[in-house]
Short mmCIF file of C-alpha atoms in Angstrom, two decimals:
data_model
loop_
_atom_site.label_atom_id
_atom_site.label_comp_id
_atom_site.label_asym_id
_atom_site.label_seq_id
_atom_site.Cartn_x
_atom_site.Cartn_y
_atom_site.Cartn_z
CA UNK B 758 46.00 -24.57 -22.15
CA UNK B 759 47.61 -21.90 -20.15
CA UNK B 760 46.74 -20.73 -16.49
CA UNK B 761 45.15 -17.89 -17.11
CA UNK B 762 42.86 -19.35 -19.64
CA UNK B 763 42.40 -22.38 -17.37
CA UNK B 764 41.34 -19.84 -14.54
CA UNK B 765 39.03 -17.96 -16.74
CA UNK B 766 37.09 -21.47 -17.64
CA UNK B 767 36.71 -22.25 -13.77
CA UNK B 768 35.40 -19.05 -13.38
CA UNK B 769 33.13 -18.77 -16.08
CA UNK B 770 31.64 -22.45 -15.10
CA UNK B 771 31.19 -21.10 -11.57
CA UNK B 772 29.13 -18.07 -12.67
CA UNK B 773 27.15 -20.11 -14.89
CA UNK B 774 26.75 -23.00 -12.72
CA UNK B 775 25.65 -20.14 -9.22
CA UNK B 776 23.02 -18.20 -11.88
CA UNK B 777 21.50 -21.60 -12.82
CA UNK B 778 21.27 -22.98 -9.32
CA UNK B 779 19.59 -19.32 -8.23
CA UNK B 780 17.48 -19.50 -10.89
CA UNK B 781 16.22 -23.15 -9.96
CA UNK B 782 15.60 -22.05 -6.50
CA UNK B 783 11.64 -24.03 -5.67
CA UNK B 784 9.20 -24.44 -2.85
CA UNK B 785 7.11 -27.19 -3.59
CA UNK B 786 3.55 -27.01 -2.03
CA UNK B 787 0.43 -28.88 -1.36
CA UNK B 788 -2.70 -29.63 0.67
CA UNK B 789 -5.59 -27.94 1.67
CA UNK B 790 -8.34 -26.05 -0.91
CA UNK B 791 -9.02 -24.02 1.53
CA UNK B 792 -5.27 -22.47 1.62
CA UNK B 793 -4.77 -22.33 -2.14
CA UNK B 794 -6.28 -19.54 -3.46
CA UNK B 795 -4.21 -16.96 -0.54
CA UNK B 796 -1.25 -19.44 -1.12
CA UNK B 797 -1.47 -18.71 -4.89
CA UNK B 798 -1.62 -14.85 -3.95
CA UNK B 799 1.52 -15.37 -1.72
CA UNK B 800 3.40 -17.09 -4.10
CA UNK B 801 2.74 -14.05 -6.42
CA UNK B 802 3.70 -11.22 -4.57
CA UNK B 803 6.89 -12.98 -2.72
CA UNK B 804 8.35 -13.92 -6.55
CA UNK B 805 7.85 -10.10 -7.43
CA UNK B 806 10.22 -9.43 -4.34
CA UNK B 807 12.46 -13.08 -5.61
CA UNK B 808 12.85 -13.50 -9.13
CA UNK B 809 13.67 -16.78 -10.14
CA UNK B 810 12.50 -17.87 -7.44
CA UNK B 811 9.78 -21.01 -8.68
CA UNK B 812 6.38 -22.55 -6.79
CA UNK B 813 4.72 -24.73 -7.46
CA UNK B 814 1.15 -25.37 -5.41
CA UNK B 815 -1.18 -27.97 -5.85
CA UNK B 816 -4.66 -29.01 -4.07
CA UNK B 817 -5.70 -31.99 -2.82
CA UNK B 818 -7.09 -31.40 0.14
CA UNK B 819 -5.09 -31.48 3.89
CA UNK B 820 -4.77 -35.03 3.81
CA UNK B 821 -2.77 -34.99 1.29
CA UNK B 822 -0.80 -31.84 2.16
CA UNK B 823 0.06 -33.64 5.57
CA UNK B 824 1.03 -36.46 3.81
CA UNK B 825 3.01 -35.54 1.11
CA UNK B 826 5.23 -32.99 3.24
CA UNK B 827 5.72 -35.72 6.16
CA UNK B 828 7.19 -37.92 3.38
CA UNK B 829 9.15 -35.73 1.97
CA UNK B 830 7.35 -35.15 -1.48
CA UNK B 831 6.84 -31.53 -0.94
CA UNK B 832 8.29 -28.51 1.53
CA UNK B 833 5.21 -27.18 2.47
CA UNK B 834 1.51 -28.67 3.46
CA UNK B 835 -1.29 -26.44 3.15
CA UNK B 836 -3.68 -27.54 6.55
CA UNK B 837 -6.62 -26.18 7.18
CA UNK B 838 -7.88 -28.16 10.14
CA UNK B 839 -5.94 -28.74 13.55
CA UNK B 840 -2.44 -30.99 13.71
CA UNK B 841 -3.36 -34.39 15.38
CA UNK B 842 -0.85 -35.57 17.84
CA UNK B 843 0.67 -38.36 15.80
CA UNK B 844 0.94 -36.33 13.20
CA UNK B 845 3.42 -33.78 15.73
CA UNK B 846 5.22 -37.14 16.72
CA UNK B 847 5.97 -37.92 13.03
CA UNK B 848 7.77 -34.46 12.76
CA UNK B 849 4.91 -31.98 11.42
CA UNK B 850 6.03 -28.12 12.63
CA UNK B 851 2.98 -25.93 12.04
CA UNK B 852 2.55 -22.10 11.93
CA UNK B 853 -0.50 -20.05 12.38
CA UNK B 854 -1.28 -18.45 9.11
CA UNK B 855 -4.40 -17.00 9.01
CA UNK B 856 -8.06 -17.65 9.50
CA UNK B 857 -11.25 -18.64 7.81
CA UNK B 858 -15.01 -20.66 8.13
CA UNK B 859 -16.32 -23.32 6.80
CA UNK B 860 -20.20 -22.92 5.77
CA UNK B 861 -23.21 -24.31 4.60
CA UNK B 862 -24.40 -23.74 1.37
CA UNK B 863 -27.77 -24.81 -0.46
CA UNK B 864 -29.33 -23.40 -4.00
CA UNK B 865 -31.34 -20.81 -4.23
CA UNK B 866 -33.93 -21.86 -6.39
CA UNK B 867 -34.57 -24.41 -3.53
CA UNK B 868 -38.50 -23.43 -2.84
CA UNK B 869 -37.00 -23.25 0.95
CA UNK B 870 -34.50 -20.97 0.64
CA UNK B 871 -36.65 -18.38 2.15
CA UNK B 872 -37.15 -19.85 5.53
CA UNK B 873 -34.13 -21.11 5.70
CA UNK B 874 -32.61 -17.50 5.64
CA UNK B 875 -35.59 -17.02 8.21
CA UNK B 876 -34.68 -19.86 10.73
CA UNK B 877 -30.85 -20.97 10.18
CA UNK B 878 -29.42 -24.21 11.26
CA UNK B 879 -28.50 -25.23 14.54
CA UNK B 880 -25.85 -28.51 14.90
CA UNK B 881 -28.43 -30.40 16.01
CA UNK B 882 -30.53 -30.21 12.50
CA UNK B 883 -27.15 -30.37 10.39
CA UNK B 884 -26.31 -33.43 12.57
CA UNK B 885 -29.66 -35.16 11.45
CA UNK B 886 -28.79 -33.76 7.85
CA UNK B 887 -25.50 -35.13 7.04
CA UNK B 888 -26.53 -38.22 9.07
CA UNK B 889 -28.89 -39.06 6.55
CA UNK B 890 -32.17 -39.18 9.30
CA UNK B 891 -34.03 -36.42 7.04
CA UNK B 892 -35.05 -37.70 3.70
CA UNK B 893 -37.12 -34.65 2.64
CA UNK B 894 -36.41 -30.83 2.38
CA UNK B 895 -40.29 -30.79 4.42
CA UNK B 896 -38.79 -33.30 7.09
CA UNK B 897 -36.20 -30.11 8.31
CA UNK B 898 -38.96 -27.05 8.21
CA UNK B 899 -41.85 -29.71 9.30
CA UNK B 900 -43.79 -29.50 6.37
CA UNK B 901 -45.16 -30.75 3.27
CA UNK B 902 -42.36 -30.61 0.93
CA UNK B 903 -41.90 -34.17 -0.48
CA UNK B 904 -38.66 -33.19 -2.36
CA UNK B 905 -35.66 -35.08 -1.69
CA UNK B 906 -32.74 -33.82 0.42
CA UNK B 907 -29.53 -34.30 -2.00
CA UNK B 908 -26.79 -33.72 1.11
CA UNK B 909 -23.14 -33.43 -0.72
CA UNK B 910 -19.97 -34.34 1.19
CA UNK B 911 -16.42 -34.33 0.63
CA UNK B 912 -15.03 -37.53 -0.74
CA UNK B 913 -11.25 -36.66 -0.06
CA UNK B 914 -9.71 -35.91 3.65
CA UNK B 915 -9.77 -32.29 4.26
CA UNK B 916 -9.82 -29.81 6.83
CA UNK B 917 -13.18 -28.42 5.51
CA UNK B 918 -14.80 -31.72 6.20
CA UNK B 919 -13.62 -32.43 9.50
CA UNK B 920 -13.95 -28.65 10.71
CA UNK B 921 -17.58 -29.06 9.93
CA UNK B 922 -18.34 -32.55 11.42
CA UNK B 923 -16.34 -31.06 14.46
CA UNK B 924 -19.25 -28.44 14.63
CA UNK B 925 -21.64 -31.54 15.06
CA UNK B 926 -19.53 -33.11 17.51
CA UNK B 927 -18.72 -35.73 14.79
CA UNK B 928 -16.01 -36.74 12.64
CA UNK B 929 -15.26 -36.46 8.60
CA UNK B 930 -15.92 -40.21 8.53
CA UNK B 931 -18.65 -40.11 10.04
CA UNK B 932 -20.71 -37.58 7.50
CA UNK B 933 -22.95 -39.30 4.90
CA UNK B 934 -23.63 -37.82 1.45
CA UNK B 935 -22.55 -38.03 -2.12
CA UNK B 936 -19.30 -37.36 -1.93
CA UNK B 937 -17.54 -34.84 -4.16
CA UNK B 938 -13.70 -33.88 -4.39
CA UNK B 939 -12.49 -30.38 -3.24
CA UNK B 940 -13.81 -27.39 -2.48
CA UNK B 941 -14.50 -26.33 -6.54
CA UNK B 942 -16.65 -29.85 -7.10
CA UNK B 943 -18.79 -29.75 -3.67
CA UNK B 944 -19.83 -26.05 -4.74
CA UNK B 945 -20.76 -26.75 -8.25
CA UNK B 946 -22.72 -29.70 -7.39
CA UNK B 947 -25.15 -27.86 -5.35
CA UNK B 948 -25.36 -24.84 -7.93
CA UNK B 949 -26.51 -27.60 -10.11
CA UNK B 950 -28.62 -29.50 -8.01
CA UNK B 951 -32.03 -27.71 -7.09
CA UNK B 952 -32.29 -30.08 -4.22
CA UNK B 953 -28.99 -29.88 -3.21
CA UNK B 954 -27.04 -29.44 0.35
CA UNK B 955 -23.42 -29.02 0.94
CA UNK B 956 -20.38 -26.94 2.94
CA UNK B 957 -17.70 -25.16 1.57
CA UNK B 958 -14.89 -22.72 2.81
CA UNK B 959 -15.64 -19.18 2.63
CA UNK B 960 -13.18 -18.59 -0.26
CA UNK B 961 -15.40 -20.88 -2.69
CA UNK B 962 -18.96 -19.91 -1.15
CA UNK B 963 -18.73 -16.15 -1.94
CA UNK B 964 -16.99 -14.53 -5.61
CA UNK B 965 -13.77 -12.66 -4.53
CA UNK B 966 -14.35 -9.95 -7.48
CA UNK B 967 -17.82 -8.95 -6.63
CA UNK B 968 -17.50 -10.02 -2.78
CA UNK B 969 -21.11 -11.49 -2.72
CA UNK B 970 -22.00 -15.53 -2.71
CA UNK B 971 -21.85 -17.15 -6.06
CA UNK B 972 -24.09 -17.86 -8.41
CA UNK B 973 -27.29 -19.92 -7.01
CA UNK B 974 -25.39 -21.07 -4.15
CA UNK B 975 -26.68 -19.73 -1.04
CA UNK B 976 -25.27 -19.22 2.51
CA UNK B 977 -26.94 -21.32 4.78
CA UNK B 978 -26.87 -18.98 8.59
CA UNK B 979 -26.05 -20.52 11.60
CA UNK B 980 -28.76 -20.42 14.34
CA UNK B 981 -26.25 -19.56 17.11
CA UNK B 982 -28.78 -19.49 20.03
CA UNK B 983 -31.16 -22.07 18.72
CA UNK B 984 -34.42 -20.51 19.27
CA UNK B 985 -35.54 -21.70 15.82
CA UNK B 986 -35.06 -18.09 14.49
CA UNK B 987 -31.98 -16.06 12.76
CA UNK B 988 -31.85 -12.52 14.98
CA UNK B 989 -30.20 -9.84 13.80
CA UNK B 990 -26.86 -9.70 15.72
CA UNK B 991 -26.59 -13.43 13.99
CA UNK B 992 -27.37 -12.03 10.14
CA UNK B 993 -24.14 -11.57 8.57
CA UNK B 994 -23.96 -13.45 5.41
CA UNK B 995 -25.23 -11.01 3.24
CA UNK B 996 -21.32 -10.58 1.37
CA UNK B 997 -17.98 -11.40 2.44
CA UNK B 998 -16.84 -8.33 4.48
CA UNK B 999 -19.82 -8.86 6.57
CA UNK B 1000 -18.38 -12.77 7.12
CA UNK B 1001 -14.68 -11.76 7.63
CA UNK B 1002 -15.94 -9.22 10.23
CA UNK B 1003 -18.31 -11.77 11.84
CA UNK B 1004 -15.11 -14.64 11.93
CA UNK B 1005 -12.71 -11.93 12.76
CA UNK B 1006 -15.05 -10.49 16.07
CA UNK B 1007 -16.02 -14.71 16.97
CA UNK B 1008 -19.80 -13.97 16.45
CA UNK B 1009 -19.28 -16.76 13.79
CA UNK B 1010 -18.70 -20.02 16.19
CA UNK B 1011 -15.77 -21.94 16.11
CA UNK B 1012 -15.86 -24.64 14.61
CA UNK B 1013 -16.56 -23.89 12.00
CA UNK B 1014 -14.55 -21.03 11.97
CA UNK B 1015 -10.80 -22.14 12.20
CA UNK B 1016 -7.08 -21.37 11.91
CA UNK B 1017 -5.19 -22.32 8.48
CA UNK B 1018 -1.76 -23.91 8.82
CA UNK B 1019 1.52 -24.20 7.23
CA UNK B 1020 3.31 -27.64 8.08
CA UNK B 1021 6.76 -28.54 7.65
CA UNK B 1022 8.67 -31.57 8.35
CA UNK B 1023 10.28 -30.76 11.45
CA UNK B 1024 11.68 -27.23 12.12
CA UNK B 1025 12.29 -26.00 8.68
CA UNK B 1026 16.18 -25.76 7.94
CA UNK B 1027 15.92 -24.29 3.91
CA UNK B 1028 16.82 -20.63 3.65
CA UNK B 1029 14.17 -19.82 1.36
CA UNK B 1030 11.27 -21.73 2.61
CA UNK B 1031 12.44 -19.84 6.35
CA UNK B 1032 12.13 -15.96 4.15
CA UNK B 1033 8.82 -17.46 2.75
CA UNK B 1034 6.78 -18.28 5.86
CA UNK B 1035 8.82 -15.60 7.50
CA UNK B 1036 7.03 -13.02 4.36
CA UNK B 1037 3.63 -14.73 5.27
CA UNK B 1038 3.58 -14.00 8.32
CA UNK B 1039 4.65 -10.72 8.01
CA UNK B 1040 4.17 -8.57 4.84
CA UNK B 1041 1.72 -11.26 3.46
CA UNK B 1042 -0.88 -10.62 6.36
CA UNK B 1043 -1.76 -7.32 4.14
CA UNK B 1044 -2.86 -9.41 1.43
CA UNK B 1045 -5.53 -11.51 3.49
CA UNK B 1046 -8.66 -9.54 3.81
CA UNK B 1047 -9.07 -8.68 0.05
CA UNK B 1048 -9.03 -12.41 -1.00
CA UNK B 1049 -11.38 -13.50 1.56
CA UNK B 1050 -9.03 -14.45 5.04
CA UNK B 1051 -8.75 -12.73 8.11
CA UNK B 1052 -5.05 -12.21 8.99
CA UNK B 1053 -4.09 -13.37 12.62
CA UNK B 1054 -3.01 -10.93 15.27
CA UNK B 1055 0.07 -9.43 15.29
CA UNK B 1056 0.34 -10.91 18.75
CA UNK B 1057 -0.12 -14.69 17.09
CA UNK B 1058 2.32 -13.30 13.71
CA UNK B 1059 5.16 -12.68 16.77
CA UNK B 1060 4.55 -15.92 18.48
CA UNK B 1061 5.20 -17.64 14.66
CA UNK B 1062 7.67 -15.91 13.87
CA UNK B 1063 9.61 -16.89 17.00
CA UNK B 1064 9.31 -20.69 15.62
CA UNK B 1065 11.81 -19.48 12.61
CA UNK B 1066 14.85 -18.49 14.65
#
């Protein structure tokens, strides 16, 4: 074999071997529900702008988002409930996303439905409710109703759990129920369940397409000031828009409104997972409002960004 045709082999194995390793370029993701539908989106519009570019997202909740990227299994953990110290010690570098809410949700062919759009729920009544002391839907509204109170939980660590127990003053651990996996199960259980009680992120209570809450699950209000009746200024469940408006002005309390993380391990070091969070926080912001999020300020998206360099 002479040079030249030796040289031309090298080169030709270099080109093939560059356009296969840009091709396999992947950001592997997991964690919170909460995250994964505006994750999905992300993903989407940042592998229009990267082709080739592959990733993959799973659930699982933010347990196992925190987990799996502080071991190593995955580059990015979907959060949506605050970083615990240890966690930081163990090497866990978050960024400020965006932000959503955590509600209540019941069915609406509960026979209570009405006055529970009339009088909301204060902590101290969802604290008695997901600490099993009411038995009956009449036991809450002081009445006759003998049917029993089916209260739903989630049976898997997540952010939504322990953003709404934090509401309470309680922990995830603490909340009794039948416990259900991920945001999709804990909604379709109460759908199904005439009886039923539950929570879910914002993203699950209300259909994106039509912007309204889904199908027989209704949006339990929040009875901010406690006076045993929903006022006006604290009605603002009616659709989505009307939510992201309430989160984005803090008429909705927080918890259970709350920021959404990314986590990596330590300060992230891979080119491509850098330009991803980097698009996020920039050009991805525009994407937030339309699938249910509230972008963060562009005062927050500079303070993030700053964690990249």
């Amino acid at each position: 074999m002479n040079f030249r045709k030796l040289t031309y082999l090298t080169l030709l194995l270099l080109t093939i071997y560059s356009c296969s390793n840009k091709n396999s370029e992947k950001i592997q993701i997991s964690g919170a529900f909460a995250l994964y539908p505006m994750m999905v989106k992300w993903a989407e519009e940042f592998k229009h702008e990267n082709p080739g570019v592959k990733i993959d997202i799973s659930g699982g909740g933010a347990g196992k988002g925190m987990t799996d990227v502080l071991s190593g299994m995955v580059d990015i953990g979907m959060i949506s409930r605050e970083i615990h110290d240890e966690e930081i010690k163990k090497g866990a570098y978050a960024f400020t996303v965006a932000r959503d809410a955590v509600v209540a949700t019941m069915n609406t062919q509960n026979p209570e439905w009405s006055e529970m759009k009339k009088k909301g729920l204060s902590s101290e009544k969802a604290s008695k409710i997901w600490n099993a002391e009411y038995k009956t839907w009449g036991e809450i509204f002081n009445n006759t109703n003998q049917n029993p109170l089916n209260v739903y939980t989630r049976s898997d660590a997540c952010g939504a759990g322990e953003t709404w127990a934090a509401w309470m003053g309680e922990k995830q651990e603490d909340l009794k129920g039948r416990g259900v996996f991920g945001d999709p199960g804990i909604a379709s259980a109460v759908q199904k369940d005439v009886n039923g009680i539950g929570y879910n992120n914002i993203a699950y209570a209300y259909d994106i397409k039509t912007m309204k809450p889904q199908e027989n699950l209704g949006i339990i209000p929040i009875d901010i000031n406690k006076n045993g009746n929903l006022e006006g200024d604290e009605d603002f469940y009616k659709d989505m828009g009307s939510m992201i408006q309430a989160i984005s002005n803090h008429k909705y309390p927080s918890p259970p409104a709350r920021n959404l993380y990314l986590v990596t391990k330590n300060k992230p070091t891979n080119p491509l997972v850098i330009k991803f969070i980097e698009f996020i926080l920039t050009k991805g912001q525009g994407y937030t409002t339309e699938n249910g999020f509230i972008k963060i300020s562009p005062e927050t998206a500079k303070e993030e960004l700053k964690k990249l360099n």
